[in-house]
Coordinates of C-alpha atoms and ligand atoms in Angstrom, one line a residue:
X1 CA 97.9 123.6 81.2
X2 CA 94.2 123.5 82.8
X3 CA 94.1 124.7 86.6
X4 CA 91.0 123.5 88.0
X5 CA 89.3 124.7 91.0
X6 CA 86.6 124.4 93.5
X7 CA 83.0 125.2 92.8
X8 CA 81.6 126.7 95.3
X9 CA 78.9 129.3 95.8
X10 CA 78.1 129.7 92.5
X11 CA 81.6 130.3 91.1
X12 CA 85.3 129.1 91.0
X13 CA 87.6 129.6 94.6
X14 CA 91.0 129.5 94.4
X15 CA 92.7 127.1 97.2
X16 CA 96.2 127.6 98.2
X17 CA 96.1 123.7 99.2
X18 CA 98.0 121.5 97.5
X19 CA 98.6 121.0 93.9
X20 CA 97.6 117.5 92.3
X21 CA 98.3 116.9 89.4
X22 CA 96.0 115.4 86.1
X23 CA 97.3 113.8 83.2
X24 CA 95.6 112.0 79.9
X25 CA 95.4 108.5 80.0
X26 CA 95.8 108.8 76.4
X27 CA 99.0 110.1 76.2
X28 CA 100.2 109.9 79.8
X29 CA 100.6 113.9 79.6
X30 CA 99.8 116.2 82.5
X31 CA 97.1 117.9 81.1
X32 CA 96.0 120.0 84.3
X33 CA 96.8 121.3 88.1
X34 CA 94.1 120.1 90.6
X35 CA 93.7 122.5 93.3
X36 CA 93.0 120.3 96.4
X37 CA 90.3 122.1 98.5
X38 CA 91.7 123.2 101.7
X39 CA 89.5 122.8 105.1
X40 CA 88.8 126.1 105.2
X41 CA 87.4 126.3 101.9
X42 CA 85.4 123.4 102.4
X43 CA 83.6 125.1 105.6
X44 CA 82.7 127.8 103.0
X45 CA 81.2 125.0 100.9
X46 CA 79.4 123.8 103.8
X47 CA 77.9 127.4 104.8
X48 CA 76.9 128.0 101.3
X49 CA 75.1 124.6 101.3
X50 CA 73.4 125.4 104.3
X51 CA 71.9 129.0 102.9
X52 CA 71.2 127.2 99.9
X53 CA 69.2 124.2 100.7
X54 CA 67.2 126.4 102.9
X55 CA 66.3 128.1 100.0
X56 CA 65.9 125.5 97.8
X57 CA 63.7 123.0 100.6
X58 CA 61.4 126.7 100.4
X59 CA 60.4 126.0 97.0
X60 CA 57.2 124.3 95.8
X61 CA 57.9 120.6 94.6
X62 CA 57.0 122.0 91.1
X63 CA 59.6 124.6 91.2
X64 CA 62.3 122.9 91.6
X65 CA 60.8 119.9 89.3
X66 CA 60.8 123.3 86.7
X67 CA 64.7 124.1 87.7
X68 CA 66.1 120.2 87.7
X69 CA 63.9 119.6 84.4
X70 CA 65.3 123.3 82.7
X71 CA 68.9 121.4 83.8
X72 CA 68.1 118.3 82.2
X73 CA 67.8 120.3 78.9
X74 CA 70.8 122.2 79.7
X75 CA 72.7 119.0 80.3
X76 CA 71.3 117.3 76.8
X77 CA 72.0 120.8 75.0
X78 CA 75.7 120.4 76.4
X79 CA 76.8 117.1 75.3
X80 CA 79.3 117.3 73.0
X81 CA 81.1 119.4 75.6
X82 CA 80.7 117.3 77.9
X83 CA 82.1 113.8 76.0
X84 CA 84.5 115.9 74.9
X85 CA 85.4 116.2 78.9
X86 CA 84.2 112.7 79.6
X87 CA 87.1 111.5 77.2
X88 CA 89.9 113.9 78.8
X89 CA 89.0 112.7 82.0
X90 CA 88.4 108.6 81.5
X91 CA 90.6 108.1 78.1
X92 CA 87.0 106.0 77.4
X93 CA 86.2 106.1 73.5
X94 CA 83.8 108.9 72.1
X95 CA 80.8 106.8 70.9
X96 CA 80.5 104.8 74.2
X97 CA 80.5 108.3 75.7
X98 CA 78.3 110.4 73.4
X99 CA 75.9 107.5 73.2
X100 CA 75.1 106.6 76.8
X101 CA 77.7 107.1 79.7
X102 CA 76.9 111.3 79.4
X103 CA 73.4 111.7 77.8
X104 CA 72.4 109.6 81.5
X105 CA 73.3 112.5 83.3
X106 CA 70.5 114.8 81.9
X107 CA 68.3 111.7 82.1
X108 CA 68.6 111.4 85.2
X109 CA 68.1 114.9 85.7
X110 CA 64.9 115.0 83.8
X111 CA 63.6 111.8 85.5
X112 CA 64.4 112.9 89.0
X113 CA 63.3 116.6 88.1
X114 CA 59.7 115.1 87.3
X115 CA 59.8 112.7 90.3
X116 CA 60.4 115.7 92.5
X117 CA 57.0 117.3 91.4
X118 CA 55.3 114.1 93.0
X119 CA 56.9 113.9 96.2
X120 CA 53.9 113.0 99.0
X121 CA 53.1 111.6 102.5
X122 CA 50.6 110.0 104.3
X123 CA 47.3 110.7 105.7
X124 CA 46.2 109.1 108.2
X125 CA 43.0 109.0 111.0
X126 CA 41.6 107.9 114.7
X127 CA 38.8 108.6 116.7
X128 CA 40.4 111.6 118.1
X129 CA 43.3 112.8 116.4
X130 CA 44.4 112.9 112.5
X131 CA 48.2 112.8 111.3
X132 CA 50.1 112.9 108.3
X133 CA 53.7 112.0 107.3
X134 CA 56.3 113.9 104.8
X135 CA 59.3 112.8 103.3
X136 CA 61.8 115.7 104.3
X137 CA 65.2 116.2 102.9
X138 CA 68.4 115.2 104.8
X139 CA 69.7 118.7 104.4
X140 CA 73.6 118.4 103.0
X141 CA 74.6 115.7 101.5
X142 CA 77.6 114.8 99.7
X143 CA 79.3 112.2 96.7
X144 CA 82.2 110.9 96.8
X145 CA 82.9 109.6 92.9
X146 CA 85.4 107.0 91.3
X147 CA 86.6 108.0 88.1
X148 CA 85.4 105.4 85.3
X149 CA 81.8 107.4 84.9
X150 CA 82.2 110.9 86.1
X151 CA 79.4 112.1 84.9
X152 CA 77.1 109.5 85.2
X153 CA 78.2 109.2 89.1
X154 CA 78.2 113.1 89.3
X155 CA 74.4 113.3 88.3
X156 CA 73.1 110.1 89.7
X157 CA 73.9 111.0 93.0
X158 CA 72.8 114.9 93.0
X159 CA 69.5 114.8 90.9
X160 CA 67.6 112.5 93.7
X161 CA 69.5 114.5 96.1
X162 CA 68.3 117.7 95.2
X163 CA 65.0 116.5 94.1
X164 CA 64.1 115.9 97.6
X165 CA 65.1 119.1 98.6
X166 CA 69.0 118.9 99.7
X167 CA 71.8 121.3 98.8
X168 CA 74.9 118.3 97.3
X169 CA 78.8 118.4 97.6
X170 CA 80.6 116.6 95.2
X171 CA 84.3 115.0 95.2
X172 CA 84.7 113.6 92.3
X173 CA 88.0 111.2 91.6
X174 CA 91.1 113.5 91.9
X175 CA 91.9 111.1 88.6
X176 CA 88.8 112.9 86.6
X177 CA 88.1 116.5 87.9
X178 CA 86.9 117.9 84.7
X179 CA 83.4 117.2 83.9
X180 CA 82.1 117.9 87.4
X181 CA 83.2 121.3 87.0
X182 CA 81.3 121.9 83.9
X183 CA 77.7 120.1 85.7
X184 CA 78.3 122.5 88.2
X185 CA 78.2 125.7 85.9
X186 CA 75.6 124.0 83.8
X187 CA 73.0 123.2 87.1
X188 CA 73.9 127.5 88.6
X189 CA 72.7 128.2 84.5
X190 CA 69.7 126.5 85.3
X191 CA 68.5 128.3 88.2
X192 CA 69.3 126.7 91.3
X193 CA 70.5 128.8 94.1
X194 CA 74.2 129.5 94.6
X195 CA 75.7 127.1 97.0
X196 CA 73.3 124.4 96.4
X197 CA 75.3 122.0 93.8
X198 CA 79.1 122.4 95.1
X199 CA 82.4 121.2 93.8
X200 CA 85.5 120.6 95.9
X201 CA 88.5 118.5 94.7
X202 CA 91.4 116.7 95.9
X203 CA 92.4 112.8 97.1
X204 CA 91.1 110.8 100.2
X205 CA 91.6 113.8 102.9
X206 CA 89.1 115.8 101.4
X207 CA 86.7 112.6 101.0
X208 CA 87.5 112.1 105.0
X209 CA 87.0 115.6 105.8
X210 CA 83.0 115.1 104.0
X211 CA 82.6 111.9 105.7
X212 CA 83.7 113.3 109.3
X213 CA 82.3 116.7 108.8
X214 CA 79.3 117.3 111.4
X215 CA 77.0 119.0 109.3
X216 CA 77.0 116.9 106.0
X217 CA 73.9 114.7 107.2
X218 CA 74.7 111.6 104.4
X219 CA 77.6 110.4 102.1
X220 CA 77.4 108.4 98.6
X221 CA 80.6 106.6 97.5
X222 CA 81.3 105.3 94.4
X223 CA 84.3 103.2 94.7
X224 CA 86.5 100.6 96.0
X225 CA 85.2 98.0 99.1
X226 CA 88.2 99.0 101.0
X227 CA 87.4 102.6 100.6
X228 CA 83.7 101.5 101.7
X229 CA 84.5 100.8 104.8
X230 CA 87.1 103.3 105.4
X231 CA 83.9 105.5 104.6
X232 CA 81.5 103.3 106.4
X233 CA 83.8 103.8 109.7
X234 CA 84.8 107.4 109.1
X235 CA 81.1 108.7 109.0
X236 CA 79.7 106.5 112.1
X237 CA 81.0 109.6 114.5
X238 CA 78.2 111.9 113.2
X239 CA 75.6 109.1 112.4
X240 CA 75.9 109.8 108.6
X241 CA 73.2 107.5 106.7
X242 CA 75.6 106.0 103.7
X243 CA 75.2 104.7 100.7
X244 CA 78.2 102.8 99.1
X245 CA 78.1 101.1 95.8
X246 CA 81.6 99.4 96.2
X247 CA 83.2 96.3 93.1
X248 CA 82.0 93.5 91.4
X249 CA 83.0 90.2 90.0
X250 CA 79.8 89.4 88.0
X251 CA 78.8 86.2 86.6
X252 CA 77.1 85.6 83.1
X253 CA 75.5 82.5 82.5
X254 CA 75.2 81.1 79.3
X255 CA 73.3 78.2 78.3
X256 CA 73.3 75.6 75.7
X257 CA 69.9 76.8 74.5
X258 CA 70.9 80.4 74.6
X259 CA 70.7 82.6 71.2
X260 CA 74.8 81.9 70.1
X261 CA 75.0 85.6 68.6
X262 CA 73.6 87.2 71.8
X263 CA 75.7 85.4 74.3
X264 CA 79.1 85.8 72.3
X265 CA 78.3 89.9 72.0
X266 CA 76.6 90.3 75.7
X267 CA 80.0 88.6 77.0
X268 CA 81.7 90.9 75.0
X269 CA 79.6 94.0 76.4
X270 CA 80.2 92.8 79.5
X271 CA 83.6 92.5 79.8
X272 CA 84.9 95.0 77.3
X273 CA 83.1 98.3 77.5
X274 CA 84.8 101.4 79.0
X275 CA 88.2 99.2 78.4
X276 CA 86.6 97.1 81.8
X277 CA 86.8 99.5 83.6
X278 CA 82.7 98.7 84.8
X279 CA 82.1 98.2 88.5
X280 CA 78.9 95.6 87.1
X281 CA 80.8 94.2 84.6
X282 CA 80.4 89.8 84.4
X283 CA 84.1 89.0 84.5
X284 CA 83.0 85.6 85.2
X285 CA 81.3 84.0 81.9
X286 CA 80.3 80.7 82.9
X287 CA 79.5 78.3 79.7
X288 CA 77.6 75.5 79.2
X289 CA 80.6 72.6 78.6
X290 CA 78.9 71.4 75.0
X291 CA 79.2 74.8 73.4
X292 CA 82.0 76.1 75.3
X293 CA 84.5 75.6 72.6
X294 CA 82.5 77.1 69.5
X295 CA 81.8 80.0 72.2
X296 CA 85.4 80.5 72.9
X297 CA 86.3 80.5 69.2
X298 CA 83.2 82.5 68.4
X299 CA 84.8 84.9 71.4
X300 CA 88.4 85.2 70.3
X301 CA 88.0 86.3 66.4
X302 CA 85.3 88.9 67.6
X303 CA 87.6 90.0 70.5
X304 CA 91.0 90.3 68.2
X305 CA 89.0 92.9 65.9
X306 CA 88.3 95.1 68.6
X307 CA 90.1 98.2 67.1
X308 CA 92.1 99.9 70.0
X309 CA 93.3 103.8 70.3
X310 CA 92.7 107.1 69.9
X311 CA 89.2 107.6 72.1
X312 CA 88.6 110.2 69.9
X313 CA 88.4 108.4 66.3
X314 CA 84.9 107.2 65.5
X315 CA 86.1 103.6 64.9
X316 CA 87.7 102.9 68.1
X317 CA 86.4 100.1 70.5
X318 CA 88.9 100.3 72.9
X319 CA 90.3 103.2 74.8
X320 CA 92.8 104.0 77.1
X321 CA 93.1 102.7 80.7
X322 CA 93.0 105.4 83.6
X323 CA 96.7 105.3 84.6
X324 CA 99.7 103.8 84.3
X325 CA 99.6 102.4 88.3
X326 CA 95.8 100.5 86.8
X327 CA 97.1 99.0 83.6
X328 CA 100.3 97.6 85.9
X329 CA 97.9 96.4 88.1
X330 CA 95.9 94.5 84.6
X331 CA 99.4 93.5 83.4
X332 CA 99.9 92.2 86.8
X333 CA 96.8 90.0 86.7
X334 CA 97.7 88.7 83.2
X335 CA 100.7 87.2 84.5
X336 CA 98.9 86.0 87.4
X337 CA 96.4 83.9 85.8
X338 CA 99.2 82.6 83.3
X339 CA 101.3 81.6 86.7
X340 CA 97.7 80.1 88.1
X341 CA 97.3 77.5 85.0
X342 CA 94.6 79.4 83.0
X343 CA 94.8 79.7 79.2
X344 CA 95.3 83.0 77.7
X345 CA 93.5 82.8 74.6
X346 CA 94.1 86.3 73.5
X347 CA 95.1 89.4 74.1
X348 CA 96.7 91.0 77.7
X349 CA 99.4 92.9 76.3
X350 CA 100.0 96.2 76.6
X351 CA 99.5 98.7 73.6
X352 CA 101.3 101.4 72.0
X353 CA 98.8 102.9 69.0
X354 CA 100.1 105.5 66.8
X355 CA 99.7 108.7 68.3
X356 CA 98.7 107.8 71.5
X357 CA 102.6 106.4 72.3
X358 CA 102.7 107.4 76.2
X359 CA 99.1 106.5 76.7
X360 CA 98.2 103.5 79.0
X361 CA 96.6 101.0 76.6
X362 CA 95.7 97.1 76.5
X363 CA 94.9 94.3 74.2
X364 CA 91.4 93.1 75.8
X365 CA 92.0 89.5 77.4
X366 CA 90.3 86.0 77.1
X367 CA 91.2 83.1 80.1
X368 CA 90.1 79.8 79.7
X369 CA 91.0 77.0 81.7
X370 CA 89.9 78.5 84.5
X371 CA 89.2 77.7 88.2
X372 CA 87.0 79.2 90.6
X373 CA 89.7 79.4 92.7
X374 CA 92.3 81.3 90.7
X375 CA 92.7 85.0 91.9
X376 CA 91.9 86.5 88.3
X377 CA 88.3 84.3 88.7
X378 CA 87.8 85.8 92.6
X379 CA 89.3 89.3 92.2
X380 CA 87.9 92.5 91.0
X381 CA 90.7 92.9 88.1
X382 CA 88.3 96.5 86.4
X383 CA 89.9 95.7 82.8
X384 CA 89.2 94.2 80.2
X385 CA 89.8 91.1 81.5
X386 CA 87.5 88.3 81.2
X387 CA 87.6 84.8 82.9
X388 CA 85.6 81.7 81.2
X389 CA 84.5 78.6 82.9
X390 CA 82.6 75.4 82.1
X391 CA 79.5 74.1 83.5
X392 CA 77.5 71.4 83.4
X393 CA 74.1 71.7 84.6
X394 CA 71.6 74.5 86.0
X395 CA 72.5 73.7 90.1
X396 CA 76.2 73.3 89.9
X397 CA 76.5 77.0 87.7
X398 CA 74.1 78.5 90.3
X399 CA 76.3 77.2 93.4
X400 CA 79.3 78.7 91.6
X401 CA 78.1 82.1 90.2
X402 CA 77.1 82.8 94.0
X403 CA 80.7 81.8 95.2
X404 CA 82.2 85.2 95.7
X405 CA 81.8 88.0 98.4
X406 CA 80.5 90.3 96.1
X407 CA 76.9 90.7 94.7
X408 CA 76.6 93.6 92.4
X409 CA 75.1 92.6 89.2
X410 CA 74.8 88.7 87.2
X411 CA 73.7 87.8 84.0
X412 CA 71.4 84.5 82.1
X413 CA 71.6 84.0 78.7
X414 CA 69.1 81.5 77.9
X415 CA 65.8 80.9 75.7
X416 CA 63.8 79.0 78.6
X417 CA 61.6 81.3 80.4
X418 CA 61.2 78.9 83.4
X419 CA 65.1 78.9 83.8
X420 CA 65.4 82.4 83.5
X421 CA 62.9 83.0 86.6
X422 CA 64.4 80.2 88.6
X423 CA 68.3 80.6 87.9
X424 CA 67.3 84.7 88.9
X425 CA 65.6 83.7 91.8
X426 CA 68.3 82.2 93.4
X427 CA 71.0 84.2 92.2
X428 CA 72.4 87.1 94.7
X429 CA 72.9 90.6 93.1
X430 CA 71.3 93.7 93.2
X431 CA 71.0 93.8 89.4
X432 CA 70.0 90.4 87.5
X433 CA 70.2 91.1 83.6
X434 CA 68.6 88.0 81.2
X435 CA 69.5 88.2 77.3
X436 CA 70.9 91.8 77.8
X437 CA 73.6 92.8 80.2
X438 CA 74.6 96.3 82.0
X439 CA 71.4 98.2 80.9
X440 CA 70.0 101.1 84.0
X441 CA 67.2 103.0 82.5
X442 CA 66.6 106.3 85.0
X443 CA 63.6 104.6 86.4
X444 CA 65.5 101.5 87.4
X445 CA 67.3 100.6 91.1
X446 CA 71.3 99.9 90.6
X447 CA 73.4 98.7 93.1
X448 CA 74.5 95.5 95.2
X449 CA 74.4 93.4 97.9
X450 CA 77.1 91.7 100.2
X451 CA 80.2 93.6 100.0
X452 CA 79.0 95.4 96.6
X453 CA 77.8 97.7 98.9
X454 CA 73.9 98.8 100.0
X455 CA 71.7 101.6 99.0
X456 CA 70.4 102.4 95.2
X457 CA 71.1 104.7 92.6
X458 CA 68.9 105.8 90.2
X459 CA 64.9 105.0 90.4
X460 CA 62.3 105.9 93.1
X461 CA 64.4 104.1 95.5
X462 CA 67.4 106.7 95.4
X463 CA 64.8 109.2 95.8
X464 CA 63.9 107.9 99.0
X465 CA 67.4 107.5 100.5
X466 CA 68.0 111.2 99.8
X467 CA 65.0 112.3 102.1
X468 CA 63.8 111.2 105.7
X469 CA 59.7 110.7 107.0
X470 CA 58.8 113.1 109.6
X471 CA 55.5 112.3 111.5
X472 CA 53.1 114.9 112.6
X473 CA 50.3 114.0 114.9
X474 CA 46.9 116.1 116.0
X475 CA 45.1 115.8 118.8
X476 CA 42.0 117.3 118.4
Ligands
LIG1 P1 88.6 104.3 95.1 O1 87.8 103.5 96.1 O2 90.0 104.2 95.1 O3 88.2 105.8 95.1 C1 86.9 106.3 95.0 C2 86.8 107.7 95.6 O4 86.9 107.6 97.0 C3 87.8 108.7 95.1 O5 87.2 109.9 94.9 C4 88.8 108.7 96.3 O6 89.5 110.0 96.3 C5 87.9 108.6 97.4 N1 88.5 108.0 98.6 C6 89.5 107.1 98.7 N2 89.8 106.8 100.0 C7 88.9 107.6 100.8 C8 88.7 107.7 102.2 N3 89.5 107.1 103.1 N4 87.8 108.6 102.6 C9 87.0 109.3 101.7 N5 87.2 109.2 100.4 C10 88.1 108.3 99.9 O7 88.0 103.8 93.7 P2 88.4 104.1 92.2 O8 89.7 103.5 91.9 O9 88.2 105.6 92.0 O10 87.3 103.3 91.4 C11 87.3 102.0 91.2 C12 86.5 101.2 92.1 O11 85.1 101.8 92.2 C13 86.3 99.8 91.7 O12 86.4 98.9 92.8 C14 84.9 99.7 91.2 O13 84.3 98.5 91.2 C15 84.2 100.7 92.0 N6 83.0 101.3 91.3 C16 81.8 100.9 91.7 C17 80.6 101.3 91.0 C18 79.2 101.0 91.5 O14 78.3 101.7 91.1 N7 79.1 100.0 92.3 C19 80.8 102.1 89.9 C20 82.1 102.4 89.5 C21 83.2 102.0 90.2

């Protein structure tokens, strides 16, 4: 049995809070004790952050571009650890891991790391005075992480964070405690000052005790909209700036003219990887009514190959669910959209693959017959789960893909250039993907709009968010 602890101040705290406890989605075994960080424990994290990002906002941009870029290669060096991690945390299958959700973490260090050596202001003149602007850091600021990409979410929010000169607290999912741990070590390895990347673990309280604490000057959730707002309300007593990148319920739009082998795999992508379990993920695949039926067909044989199991085998495509509560939740969805007239075409039943008995696993599903008023076509299900609908013309698919609350990402499969720019154009989302689906270089904004949340990770935009302009102004 693992115990895992708090990070903080450069090495592991023992907390005398209480005990939570971690088990493998893959076998439904407890696999580790979570000690939940205690108030008083979380001051020390705070007072370490604050000797530490002094330190750290001391530095020249280029040495802590050198320290976040040495981390980066620390990170890369470290990534069959840290799948291995990944996996014990999510239940998510190895390749996905080892071949994007972890190597992102030191990509975003790297990126961020060079981004920091650029960081200017302003300069600017009148007839009797000069001034110039900087962008200053915030001072502490913390994550709050769900638990489908730990360490993406763990290193997308601290590398634009601490490249503009902040000391970062991170709560990661009391469901996936492990990897942030292991950053944590890896980023004190690198060089940066004790106290300035910090740990502390537990449930909501310890999320609500960030949010309401008085010296953390901004929060970054990854996570549920309800839990947005309850974040959104419980930092508004100190002023926090927030940044919440909250659930989807994506469309992909596929067209008669579309490349057929593109759009059956991109709807696959999109609805399949990580088990579903994808905040972006286009749950909604909207089809053009003449090929709807060959796309279906085309949909089911590829989706009943799909080989489900042990994350850890080389030829699995389909991992475990998070917990047993989420896959009830799935199940509970699948009988839903039965009850609501939609057409299961395959899959939606739970799974029990040899050696992984007690694990929480599930047969990826396929609806048709579906409304966009069914609760499996409006809801955020985050399984693998997918809803498909006919359409008939360009207008009617746009009206419908932007009937829903949410706006984090939406997809266009098509081979017309002009309808790719004017379907885009009018579609609302934060991310618009055309022929490819789900892909976030480093350099790139993510996030949503309407109640997906506000703010961006990743790209020059995150950079900003992390840092605040300060005016100075001469008189000569
Ligand atoms: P969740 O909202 O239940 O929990 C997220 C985090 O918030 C956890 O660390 C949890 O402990 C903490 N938390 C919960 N209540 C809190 C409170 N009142 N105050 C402070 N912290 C609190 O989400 P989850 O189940 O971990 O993740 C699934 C959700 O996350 C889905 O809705 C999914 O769409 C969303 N998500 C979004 C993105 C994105 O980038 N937009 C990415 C991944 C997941």
């Amino acid at each position: 049995m693992d115990r895992i602890r708090a990070f903080i101040n450069g090495g592991f705290e023992t907390s005398d809070g209480t005990i939570l406890h971690k088990i493998n989605p893959v076998t439904g075994e407890v696999i580790a004790e979570v000690e939940q960080t205690t108030p008083i424990l979380l001051q020390k994290a705070v007072d370490a952050s604050r000797s530490a990002q002094i330190i750290w906002a001391s530095y020249t941009n280029q040495k802590r571009s050198q320290i976040m870029i040495k981390a980066s290669q620390l990170l890369a060096n470290s990534l069959e650890e840290l799948t291995r991690l990944e996996v014990k945390d999510v239940g998510k299958v190895w390749s996905e891991a080892i071949s994007a959700d972890v190597p992102c973490g030191a990509e975003a260090y790297e990126f961020f790391g060079a981004l920091a050596a650029t960081m200017t202001g302003t300069s600017h003149r009148w007839a009797d005075a000069r001034g110039y602007t900087e962008r200053v850091p915030l001072g502490i600021c913390a994550g709050i992480g769900a638990w489908n990409y730990p360490t993406q979410i763990a290193c997308w929010k601290s590398a634009p964070a601490l490249a503009a000169g902040n000391a970062f607290i991170l709560k990661p999912s009391e469901m996936t405690p492990y990897t942030a741990n292991a950053i944590a070590e890896i980023l004190h390895e690198a060089g940066m000052p004790a106290g300035l990347f910090q740990v502390v673990h537990g449930d909501y309280s310890v999320g609500q005790a960030l949010c309401e604490h008085p010296q953390i000057a901004k929060i970054s959730l990854t996570g549920g909209v309800e839990t947005g707002k309850k974040i959104m309300a419980q930092s508004a007593a100190t002023l926090k700036k927030v940044t919440l990148e909250l659930g989807g319920k994506a469309p992909l739009i596929v067209f008669a003219d579309s490349d057929f082998d593109l759009a059956v795999q991109t709807a696959l992508d999109a609805n399949f990887y990580t088990a579903g379990e994808v905040c972006s993920n286009a749950t909604r695949v909207f089809v053009e009514d003449i090929i709807a039926d060959k796309f279906m067909a085309a949909l089911v044989e590829k989706t009943q190959k799909l080989k489900i199991g042990d994350p850890m085998s080389a030829d699995t495509q389909i991992g475990a669910i998070i917990s047993e509560n989420h896959l009830e939740k799935i199940l509970s969805y699948i009988e839903i959209g039965k009850s609501e007239g939609a057409k299961l075409l395959t899959g939606g039943i739970r799974q029990y693959p040899i050696g992984c008995e007690g694990g929480y696993f599930i047969s990826p599903a396929i609806f048709a017959d579906c409304r966009d008023d069914m609760q499996i076509v409006r809801e955020e299900i985050f399984g693998p789960v997918m809803a498909v609908l006919r359409f008939d013309n360009e207008e009617e698919v746009i009206k419908r893909a932007n009937d829903t609350e949410f706006g984090l990402g939406a997809g266009i499969i098509t081979n017309d250039i002009g309808r790719a720019y004017r379907v885009a154009d009018k579609l609302e989302a934060g991310n618009i993907w055309i022929n490819s689906y789900n892909l976030i270089p480093p350099d790139w904004p993510f996030g949503g709009v309407k109640q997906s949340g506000f703010g961006r990770e990743s790209s020059v935009f995150a950079l900003e968010s992390y840092s605040q302009i300060k005016a100075t102004y001469i008189q000569y």
